[in-house]
Short mmCIF file of C-alpha atoms in Angstrom, two decimals:
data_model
loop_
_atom_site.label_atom_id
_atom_site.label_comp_id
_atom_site.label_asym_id
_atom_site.label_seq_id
_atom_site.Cartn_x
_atom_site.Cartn_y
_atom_site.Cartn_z
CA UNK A 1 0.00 0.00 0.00
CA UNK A 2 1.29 3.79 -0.86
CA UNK A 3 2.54 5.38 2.30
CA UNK A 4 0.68 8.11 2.07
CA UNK A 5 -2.99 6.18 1.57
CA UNK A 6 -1.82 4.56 4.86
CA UNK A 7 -0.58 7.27 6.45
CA UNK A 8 -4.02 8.80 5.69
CA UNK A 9 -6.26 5.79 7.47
CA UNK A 10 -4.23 5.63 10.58
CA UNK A 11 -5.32 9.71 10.91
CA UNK A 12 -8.53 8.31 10.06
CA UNK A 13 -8.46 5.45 12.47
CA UNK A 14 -6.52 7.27 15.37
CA UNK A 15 -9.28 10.27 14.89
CA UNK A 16 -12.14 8.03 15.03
CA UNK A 17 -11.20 6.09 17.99
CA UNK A 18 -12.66 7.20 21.38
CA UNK A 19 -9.52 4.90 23.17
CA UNK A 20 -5.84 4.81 22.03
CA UNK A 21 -4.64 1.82 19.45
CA UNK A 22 -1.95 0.10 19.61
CA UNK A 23 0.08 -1.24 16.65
CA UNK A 24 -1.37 -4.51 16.95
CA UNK A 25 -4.93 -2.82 17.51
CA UNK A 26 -4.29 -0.94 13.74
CA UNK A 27 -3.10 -4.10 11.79
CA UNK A 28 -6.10 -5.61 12.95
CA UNK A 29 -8.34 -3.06 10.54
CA UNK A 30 -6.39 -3.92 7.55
CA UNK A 31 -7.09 -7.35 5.06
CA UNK A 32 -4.32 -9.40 3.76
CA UNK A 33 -4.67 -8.11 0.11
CA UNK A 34 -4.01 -4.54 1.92
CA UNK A 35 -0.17 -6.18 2.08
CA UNK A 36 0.41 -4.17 5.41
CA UNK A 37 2.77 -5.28 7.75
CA UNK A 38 3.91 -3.95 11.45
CA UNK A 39 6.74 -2.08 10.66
CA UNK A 40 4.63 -0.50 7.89
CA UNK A 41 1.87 0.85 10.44
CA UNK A 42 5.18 2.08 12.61
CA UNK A 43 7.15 3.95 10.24
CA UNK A 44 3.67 5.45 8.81
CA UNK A 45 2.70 6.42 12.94
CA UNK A 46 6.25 7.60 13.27
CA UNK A 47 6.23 9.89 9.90
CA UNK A 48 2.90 11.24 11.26
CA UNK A 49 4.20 12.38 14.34
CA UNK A 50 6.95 14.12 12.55
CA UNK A 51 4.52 15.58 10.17
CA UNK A 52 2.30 16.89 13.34
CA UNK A 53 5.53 18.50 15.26
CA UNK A 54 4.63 21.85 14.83
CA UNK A 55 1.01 21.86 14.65
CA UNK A 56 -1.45 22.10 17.97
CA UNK A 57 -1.78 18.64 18.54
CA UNK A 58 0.15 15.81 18.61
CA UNK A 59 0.01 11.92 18.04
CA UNK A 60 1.00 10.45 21.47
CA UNK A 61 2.51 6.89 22.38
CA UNK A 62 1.11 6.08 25.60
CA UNK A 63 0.95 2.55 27.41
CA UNK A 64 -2.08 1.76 25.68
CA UNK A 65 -0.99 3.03 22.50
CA UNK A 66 -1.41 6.06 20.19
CA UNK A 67 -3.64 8.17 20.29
CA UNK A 68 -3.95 12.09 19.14
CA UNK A 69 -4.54 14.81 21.67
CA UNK A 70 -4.25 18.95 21.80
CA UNK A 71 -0.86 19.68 22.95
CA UNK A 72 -0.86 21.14 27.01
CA UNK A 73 0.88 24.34 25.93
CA UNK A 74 -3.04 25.49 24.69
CA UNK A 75 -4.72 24.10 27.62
CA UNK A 76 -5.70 27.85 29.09
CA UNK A 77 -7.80 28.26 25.08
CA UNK A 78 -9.10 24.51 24.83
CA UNK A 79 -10.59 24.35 28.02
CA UNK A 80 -12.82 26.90 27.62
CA UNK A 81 -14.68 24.41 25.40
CA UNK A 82 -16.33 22.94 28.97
CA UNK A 83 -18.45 25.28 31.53
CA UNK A 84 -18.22 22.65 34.14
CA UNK A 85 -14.60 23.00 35.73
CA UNK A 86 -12.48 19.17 35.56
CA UNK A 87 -12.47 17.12 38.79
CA UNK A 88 -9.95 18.60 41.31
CA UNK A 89 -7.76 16.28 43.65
CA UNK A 90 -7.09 16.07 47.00
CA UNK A 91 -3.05 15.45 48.01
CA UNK A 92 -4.54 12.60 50.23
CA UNK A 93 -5.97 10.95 47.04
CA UNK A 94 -2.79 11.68 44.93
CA UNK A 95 -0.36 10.42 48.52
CA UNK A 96 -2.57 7.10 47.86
CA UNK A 97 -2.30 6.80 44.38
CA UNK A 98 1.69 7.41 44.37
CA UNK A 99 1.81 4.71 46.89
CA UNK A 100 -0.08 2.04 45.22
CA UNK A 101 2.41 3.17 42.20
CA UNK A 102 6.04 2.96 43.88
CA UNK A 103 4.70 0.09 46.04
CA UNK A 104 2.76 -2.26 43.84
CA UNK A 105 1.35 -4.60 44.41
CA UNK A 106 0.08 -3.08 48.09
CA UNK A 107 -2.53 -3.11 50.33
CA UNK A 108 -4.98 -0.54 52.15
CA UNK A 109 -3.53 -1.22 55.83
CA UNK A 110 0.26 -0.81 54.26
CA UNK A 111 -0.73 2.37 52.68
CA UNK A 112 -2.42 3.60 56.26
CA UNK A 113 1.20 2.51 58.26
CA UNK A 114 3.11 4.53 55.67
CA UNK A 115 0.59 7.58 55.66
CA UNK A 116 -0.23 7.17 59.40
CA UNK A 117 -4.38 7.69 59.03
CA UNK A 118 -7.55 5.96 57.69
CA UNK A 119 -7.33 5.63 53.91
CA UNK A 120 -10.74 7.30 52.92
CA UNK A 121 -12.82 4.58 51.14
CA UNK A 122 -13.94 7.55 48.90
CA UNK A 123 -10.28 7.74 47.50
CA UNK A 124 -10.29 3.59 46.81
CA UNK A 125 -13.98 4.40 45.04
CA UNK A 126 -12.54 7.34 43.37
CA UNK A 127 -9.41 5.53 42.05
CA UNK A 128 -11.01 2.62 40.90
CA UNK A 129 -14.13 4.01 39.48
CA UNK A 130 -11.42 6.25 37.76
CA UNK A 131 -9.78 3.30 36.85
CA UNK A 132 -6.22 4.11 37.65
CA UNK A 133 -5.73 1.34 39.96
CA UNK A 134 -7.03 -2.54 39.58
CA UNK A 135 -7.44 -5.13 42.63
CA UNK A 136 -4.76 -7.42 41.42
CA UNK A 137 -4.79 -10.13 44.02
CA UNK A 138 -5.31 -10.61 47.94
CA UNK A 139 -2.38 -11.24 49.94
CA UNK A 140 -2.45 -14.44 51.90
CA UNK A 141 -3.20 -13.61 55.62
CA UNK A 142 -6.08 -13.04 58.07
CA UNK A 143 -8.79 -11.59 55.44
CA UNK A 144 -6.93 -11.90 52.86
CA UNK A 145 -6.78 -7.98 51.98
CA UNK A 146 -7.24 -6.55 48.49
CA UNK A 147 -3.73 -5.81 47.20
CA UNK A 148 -4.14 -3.01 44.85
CA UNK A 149 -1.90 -2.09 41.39
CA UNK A 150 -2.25 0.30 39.06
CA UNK A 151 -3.24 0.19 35.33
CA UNK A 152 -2.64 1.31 32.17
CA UNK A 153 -5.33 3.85 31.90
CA UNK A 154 -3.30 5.30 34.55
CA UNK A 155 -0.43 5.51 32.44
CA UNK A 156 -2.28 7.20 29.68
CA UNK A 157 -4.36 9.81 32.01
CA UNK A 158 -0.54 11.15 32.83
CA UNK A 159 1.14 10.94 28.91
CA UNK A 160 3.41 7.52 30.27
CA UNK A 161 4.24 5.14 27.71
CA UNK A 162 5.37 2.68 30.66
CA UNK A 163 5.97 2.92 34.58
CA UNK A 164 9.56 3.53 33.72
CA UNK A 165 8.65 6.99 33.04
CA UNK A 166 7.10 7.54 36.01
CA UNK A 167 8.59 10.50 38.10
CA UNK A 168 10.65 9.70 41.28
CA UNK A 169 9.77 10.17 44.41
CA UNK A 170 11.71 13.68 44.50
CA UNK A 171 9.54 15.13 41.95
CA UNK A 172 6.66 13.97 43.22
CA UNK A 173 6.91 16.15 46.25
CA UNK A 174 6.11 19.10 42.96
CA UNK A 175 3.33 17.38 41.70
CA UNK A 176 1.48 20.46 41.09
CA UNK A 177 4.24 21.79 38.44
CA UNK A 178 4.39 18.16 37.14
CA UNK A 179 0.81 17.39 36.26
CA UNK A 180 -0.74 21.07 36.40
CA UNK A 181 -4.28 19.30 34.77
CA UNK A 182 -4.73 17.73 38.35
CA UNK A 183 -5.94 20.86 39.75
CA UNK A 184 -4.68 20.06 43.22
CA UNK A 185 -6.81 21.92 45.63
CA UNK A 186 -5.74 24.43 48.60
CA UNK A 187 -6.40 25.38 51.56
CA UNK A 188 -7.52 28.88 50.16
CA UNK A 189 -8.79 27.64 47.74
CA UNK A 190 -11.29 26.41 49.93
CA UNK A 191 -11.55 29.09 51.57
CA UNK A 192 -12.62 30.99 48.14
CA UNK A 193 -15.11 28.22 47.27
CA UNK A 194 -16.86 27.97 50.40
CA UNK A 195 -16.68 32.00 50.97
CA UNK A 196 -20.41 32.86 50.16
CA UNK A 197 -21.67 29.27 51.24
CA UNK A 198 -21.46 28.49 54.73
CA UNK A 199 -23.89 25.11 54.13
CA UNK A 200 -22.74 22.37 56.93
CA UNK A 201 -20.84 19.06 55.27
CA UNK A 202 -19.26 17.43 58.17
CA UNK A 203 -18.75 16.94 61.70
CA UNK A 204 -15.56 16.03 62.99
CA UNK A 205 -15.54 14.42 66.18
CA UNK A 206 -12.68 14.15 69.07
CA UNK A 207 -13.04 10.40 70.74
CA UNK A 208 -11.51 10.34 74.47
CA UNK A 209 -14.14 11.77 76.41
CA UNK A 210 -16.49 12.76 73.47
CA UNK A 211 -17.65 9.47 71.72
CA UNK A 212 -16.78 7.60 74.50
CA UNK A 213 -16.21 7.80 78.66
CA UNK A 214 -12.58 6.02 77.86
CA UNK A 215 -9.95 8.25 80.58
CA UNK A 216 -11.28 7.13 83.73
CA UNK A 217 -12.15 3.21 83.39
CA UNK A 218 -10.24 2.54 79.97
CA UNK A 219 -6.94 4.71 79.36
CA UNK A 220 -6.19 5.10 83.43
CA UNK A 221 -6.86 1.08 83.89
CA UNK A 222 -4.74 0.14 81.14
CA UNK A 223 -2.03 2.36 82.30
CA UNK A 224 -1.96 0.60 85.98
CA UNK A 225 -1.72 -2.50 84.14
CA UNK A 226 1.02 -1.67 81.78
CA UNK A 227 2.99 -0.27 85.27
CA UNK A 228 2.30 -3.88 87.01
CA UNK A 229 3.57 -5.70 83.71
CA UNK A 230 6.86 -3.74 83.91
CA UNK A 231 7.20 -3.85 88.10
CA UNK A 232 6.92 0.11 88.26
CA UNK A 233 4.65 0.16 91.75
CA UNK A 234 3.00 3.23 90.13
CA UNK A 235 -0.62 3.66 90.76
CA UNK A 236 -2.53 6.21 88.93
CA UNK A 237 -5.54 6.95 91.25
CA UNK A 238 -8.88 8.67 89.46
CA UNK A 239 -8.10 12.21 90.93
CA UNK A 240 -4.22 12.22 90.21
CA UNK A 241 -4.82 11.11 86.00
CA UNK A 242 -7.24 14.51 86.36
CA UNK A 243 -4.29 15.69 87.14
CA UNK A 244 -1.91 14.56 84.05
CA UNK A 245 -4.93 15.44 82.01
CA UNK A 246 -3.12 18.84 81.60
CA UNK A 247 -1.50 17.45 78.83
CA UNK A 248 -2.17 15.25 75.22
CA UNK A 249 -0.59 12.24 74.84
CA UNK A 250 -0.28 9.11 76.82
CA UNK A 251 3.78 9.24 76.38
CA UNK A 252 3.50 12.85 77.24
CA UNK A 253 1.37 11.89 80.28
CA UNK A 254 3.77 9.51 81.52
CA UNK A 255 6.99 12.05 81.01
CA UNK A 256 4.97 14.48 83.00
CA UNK A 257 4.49 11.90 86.15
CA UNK A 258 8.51 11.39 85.73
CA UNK A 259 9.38 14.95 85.84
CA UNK A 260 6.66 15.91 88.33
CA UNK A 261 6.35 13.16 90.91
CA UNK A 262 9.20 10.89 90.21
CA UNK A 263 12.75 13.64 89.78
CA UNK A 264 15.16 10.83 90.57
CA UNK A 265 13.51 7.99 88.52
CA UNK A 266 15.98 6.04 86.48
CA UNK A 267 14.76 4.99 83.04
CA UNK A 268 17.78 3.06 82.15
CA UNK A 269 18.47 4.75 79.31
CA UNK A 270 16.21 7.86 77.26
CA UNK A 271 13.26 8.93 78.99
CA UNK A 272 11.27 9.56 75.87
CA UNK A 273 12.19 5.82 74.76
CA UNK A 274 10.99 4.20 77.65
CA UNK A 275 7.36 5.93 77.79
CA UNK A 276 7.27 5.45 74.12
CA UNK A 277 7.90 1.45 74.98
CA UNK A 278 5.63 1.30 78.10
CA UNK A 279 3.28 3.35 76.36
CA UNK A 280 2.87 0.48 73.44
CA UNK A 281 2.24 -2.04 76.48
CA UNK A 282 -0.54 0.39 77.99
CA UNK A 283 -2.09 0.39 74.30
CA UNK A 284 -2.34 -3.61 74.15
CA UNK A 285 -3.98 -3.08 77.83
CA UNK A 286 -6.19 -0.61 76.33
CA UNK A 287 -7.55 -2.60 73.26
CA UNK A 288 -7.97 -5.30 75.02
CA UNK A 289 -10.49 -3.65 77.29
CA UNK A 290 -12.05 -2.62 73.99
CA UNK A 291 -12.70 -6.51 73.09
CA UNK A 292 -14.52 -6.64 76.12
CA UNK A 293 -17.52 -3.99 75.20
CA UNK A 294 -16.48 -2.62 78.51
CA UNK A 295 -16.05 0.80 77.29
CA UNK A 296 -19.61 2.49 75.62
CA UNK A 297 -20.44 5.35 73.55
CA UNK A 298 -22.07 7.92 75.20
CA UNK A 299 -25.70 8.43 75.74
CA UNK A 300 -26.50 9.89 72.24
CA UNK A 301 -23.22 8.95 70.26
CA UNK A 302 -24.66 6.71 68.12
CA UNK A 303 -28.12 8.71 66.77
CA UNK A 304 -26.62 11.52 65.90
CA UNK A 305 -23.71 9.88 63.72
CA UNK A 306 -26.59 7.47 62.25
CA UNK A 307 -28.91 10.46 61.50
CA UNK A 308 -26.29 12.48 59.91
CA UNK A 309 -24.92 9.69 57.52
CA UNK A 310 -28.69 9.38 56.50
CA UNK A 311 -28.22 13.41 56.15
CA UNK A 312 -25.69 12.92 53.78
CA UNK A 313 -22.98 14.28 55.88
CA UNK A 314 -19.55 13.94 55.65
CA UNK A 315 -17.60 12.24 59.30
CA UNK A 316 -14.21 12.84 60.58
CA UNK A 317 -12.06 11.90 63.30
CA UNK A 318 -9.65 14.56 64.92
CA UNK A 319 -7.86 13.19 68.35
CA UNK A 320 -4.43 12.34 70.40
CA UNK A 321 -5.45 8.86 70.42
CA UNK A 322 -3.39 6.57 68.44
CA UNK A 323 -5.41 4.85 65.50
CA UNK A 324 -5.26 1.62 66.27
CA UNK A 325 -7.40 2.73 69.75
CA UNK A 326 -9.60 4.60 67.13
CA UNK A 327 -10.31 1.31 65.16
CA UNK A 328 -11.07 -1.16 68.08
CA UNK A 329 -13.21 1.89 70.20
CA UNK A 330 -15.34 1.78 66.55
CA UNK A 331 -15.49 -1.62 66.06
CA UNK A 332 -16.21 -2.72 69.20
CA UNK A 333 -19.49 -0.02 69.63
CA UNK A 334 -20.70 0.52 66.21
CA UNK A 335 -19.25 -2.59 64.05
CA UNK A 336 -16.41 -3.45 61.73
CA UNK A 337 -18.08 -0.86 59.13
CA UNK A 338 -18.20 1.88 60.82
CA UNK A 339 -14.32 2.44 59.91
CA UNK A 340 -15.50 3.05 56.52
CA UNK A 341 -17.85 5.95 57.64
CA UNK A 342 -15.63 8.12 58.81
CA UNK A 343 -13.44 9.84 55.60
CA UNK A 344 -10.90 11.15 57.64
CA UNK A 345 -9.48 9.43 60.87
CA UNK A 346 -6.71 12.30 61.88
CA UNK A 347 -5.27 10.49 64.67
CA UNK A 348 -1.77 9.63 66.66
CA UNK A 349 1.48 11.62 65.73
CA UNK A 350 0.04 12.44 61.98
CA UNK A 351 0.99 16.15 63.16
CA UNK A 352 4.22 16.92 65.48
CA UNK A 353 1.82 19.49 67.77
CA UNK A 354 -0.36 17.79 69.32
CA UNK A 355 -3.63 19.85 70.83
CA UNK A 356 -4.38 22.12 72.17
CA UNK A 357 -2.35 23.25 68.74
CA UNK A 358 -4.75 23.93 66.01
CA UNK A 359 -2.92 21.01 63.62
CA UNK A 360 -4.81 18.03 64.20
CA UNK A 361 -8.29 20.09 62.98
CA UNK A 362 -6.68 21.97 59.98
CA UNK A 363 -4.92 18.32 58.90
CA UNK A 364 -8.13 16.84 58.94
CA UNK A 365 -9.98 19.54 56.73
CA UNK A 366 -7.08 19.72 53.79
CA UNK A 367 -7.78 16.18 53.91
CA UNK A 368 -11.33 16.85 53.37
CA UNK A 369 -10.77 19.76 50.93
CA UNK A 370 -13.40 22.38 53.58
CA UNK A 371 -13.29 25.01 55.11
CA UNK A 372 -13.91 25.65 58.56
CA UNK A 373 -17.63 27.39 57.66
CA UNK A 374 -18.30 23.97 56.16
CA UNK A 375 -17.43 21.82 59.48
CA UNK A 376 -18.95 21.40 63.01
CA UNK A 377 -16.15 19.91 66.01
CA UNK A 378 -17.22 17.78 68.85
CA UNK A 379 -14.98 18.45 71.98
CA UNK A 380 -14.73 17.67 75.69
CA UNK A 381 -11.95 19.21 77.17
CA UNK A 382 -9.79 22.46 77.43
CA UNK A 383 -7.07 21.76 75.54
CA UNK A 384 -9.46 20.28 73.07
CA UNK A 385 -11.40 23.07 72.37
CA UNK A 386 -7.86 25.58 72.18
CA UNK A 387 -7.54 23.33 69.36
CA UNK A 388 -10.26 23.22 67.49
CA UNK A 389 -11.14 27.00 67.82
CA UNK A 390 -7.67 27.86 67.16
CA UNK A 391 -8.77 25.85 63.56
CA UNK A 392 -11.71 28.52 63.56
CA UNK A 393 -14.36 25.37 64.54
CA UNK A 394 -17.99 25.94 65.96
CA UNK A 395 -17.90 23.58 68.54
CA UNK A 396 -19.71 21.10 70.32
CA UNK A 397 -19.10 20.71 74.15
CA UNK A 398 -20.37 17.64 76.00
CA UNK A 399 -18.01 17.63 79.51
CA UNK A 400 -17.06 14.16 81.70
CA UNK A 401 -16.00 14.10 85.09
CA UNK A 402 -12.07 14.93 84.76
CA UNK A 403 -13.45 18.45 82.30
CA UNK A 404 -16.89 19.58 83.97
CA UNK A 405 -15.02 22.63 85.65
CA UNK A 406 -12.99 23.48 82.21
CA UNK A 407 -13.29 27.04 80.91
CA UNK A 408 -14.56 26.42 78.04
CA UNK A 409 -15.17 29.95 76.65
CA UNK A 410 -15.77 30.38 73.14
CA UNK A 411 -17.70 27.32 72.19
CA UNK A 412 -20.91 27.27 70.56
CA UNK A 413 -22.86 25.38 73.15
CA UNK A 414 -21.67 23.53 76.65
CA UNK A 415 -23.73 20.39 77.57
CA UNK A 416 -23.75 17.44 80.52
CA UNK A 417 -24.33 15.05 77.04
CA UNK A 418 -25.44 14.85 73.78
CA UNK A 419 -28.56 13.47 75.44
CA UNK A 420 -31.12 11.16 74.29
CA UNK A 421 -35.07 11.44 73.65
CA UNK A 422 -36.13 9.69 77.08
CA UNK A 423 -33.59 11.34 78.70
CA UNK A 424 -32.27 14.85 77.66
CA UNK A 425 -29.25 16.82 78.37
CA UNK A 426 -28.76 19.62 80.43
CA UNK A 427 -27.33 23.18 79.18
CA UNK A 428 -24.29 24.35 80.81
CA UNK A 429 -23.08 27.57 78.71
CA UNK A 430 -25.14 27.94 75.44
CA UNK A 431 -28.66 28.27 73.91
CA UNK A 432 -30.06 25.30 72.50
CA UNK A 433 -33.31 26.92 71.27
CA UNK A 434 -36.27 24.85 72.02
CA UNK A 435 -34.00 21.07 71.55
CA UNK A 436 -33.61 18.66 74.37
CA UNK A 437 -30.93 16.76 73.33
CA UNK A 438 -28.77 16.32 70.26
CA UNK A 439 -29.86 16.00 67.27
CA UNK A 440 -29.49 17.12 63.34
CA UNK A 441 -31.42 20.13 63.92
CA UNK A 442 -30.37 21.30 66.75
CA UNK A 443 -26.81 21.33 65.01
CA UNK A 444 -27.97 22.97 62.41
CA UNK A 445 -29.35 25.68 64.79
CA UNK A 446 -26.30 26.11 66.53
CA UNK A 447 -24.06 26.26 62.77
CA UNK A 448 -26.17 28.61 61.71
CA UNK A 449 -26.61 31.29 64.24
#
């Protein structure tokens, strides 16, 4: 066949085609009378590129093949084509996606030790419907997790011909210069968006103390049993844990008993080492009390997260906790599931400050792409609510023993509970408008005044 006649159907072909073809995908159209070969269709695909070099579009070898497409120098003109604005991306989708890349094939729970919070299942729905990853197996263990992979429809979303050309881990860190079509959202851009809409979309929720009564007969036990394991004869009464309550963190609990009760204590070694290793014993303690069911939600808990996911609202997670204490505490009140309904679990040492520092909140929304406006917080404590205030956070006070005489100035409402319908809660600071306990409206009430 003249070049040029089948120079002229592969245009034809290539422009027709709603998917890119490979070389083996073109000789397919053509009969053995057409006396085409392979290396025909490759020199013709190869003289068409040259021919298109300085035109605005190009033919494009990608892992699924060729295909032709407007060159991303006229982007800023060719877009205006659309009214509706492409999909943007969160960093915590594209953090997941680069790790199912460099660390194929992986799993979910790898991804979260890397990361060090929840993977969303939204970003393993978004991904796959997407199509830029593939389950490609399960690994062989308890469960026998999904072990994820990526695809080649990946490799042509980003212009790859093969994971070879796939940037290193260097460049990814400027991933917004790399793949500018991602749209990566900001923090102000969030802002901007959610400006002149102030429309509640989530509530994030602390968990010691809020979802559940877990200092006094949970973290405090489990800490007494941790000090018996290792022969300390420590004993952390009810009244002095109120007192080490003063600060976040069970290590930074028990480096506050060294250096306030304890001056001449020898920890054989670095102090932060040895509560970071007898905290790890207390949190075995602790989750095994969490087998048990000895450890409830609180009066309420559990109707207002079901009546918002029926809402359609979004649920986070923002606390000191570590996750793992997170995932039992869930499991063992609401079920297995209920991992999946919360987007965002912001929990452990995912920030360096710790609250009352602001970090833990604002983490959580760039996770979840909204702004403050969009977001109601769920807090017990006074270096809880520092925290989520200081992330600009309407919040949501329901107080426990240890916290009932906690300034709590600046929140939107200060209650015994959340309350139930039988049995209702009672208003410390606030106005809860004609509501009794709580509920979707009254939140609403209290977000929008």
């Amino acid at each position: 066949m003249d070049s040029n006649k089948l120079q002229n159907i592969l245009d034809a072909l290539l422009l027709s085609a709603d998917k890119p073809l490979s070389v083996e995908n073109l000789f397919k159209f053509f009969d053995e009378e057409d006396l085409v070969n392979r290396q025909d269709i490759r020199n013709a695909l190869e003289n068409l590129q040259k021919c298109n070099a300085d035109r605005g579009f190009e033919l494009k070898q990608v892992a699924s093949g060729y295909r032709y497409q407007t060159r991303e120098e006229y982007k800023h003109w060719v877009s205006k084509h659309w009214d509706e604005r492409p999909p943007r991306y969160s960093r915590a989708l594209l953090e997941t996606l680069a790790l199912i890349v460099y660390r194929q094939p992986t799993t979910r729970a790898e991804i979260e030790d890397i990361r060090g919070v929840a993977v969303s299942s939204n970003i393993i729905k978004t991904l796959l419907e997407r199509e830029w990853v593939r389950v490609v197996g399960h690994k062989e263990m308890p469960g026998r997790p999904a072990m994820y992979g990526s695809t080649r429809q990946f490799l042509d979303y980003f212009n790859l011909d093969s994971l070879d050309q796939v940037p290193s881990l260097s460049e990814i860190q400027d991933i917004e210069k790399l793949y500018p079509e991602l749209d990566l959202k900001t923090p102000s851009d969030n802002k901007q968006e959610n400006k002149e809409m102030a429309k509640l979309e989530a509530l994030i929720f602390d968990v010691d103390g809020t979802l559940a009564d877990t200092e006094r007969d949970g973290h405090r036990v489990a800490f007494n049993q941790a000090f018996a394991e290792a022969t300390l004869d420590w004993d952390w009464t009810v009244e002095l844990y109120g007192e080490l309550l003063s600060v976040t963190g069970g290590k930074e609990r028990i480096r506050l008993y060294i250096e306030k009760f304890l001056q001449d204590f020898d920890a054989g070694g670095d102090v932060q080492e040895f509560a970071a290793n007898l905290h790890k014993r207390k949190t075995h303690f602790y989750l095994e009390l969490l087998k048990t069911g000895a450890i409830p939600l609180r009066p309420g808990v559990e109707a207002l997260i079901n009546e918002a996911r029926e809402a359609g609202l979004r649920l986070a997670i923002a606390t000191t906790t570590t996750p793992a204490n997170v995932t039992y505490l869930l499991t063992a009140t609401l079920g297995e599931e209920s991992n999946d309904w919360f987007e965002v679990i912001a929990a452990g040492d995912i920030v360096p400050a710790k609250k009352p520092a602001p970090d833990i909140y604002t983490w959580a929304m760039e996770q979840m792409e909204l702004s403050p406006d969009a977001c109601m917080a769920f807090e017990d404590s006074l270096n809880g609510v520092k925290s989520s205030l200081a992330a600009n956070l309407k919040t949501l006070i329901t107080v426990n023993g240890y916290t009932k005489d906690d300034d709590f100035s600046g929140a939107a409402i200060v209650l015994d509970q959340m309350g139930t319908a039988e049995e209702g809660f009672k208003v410390l600071e606030g106005d809860a408008g004609e509501h009794s306990y709580v509920n979707m409206a009254m939140i609403d009430y209290l977000h929008n005044k």
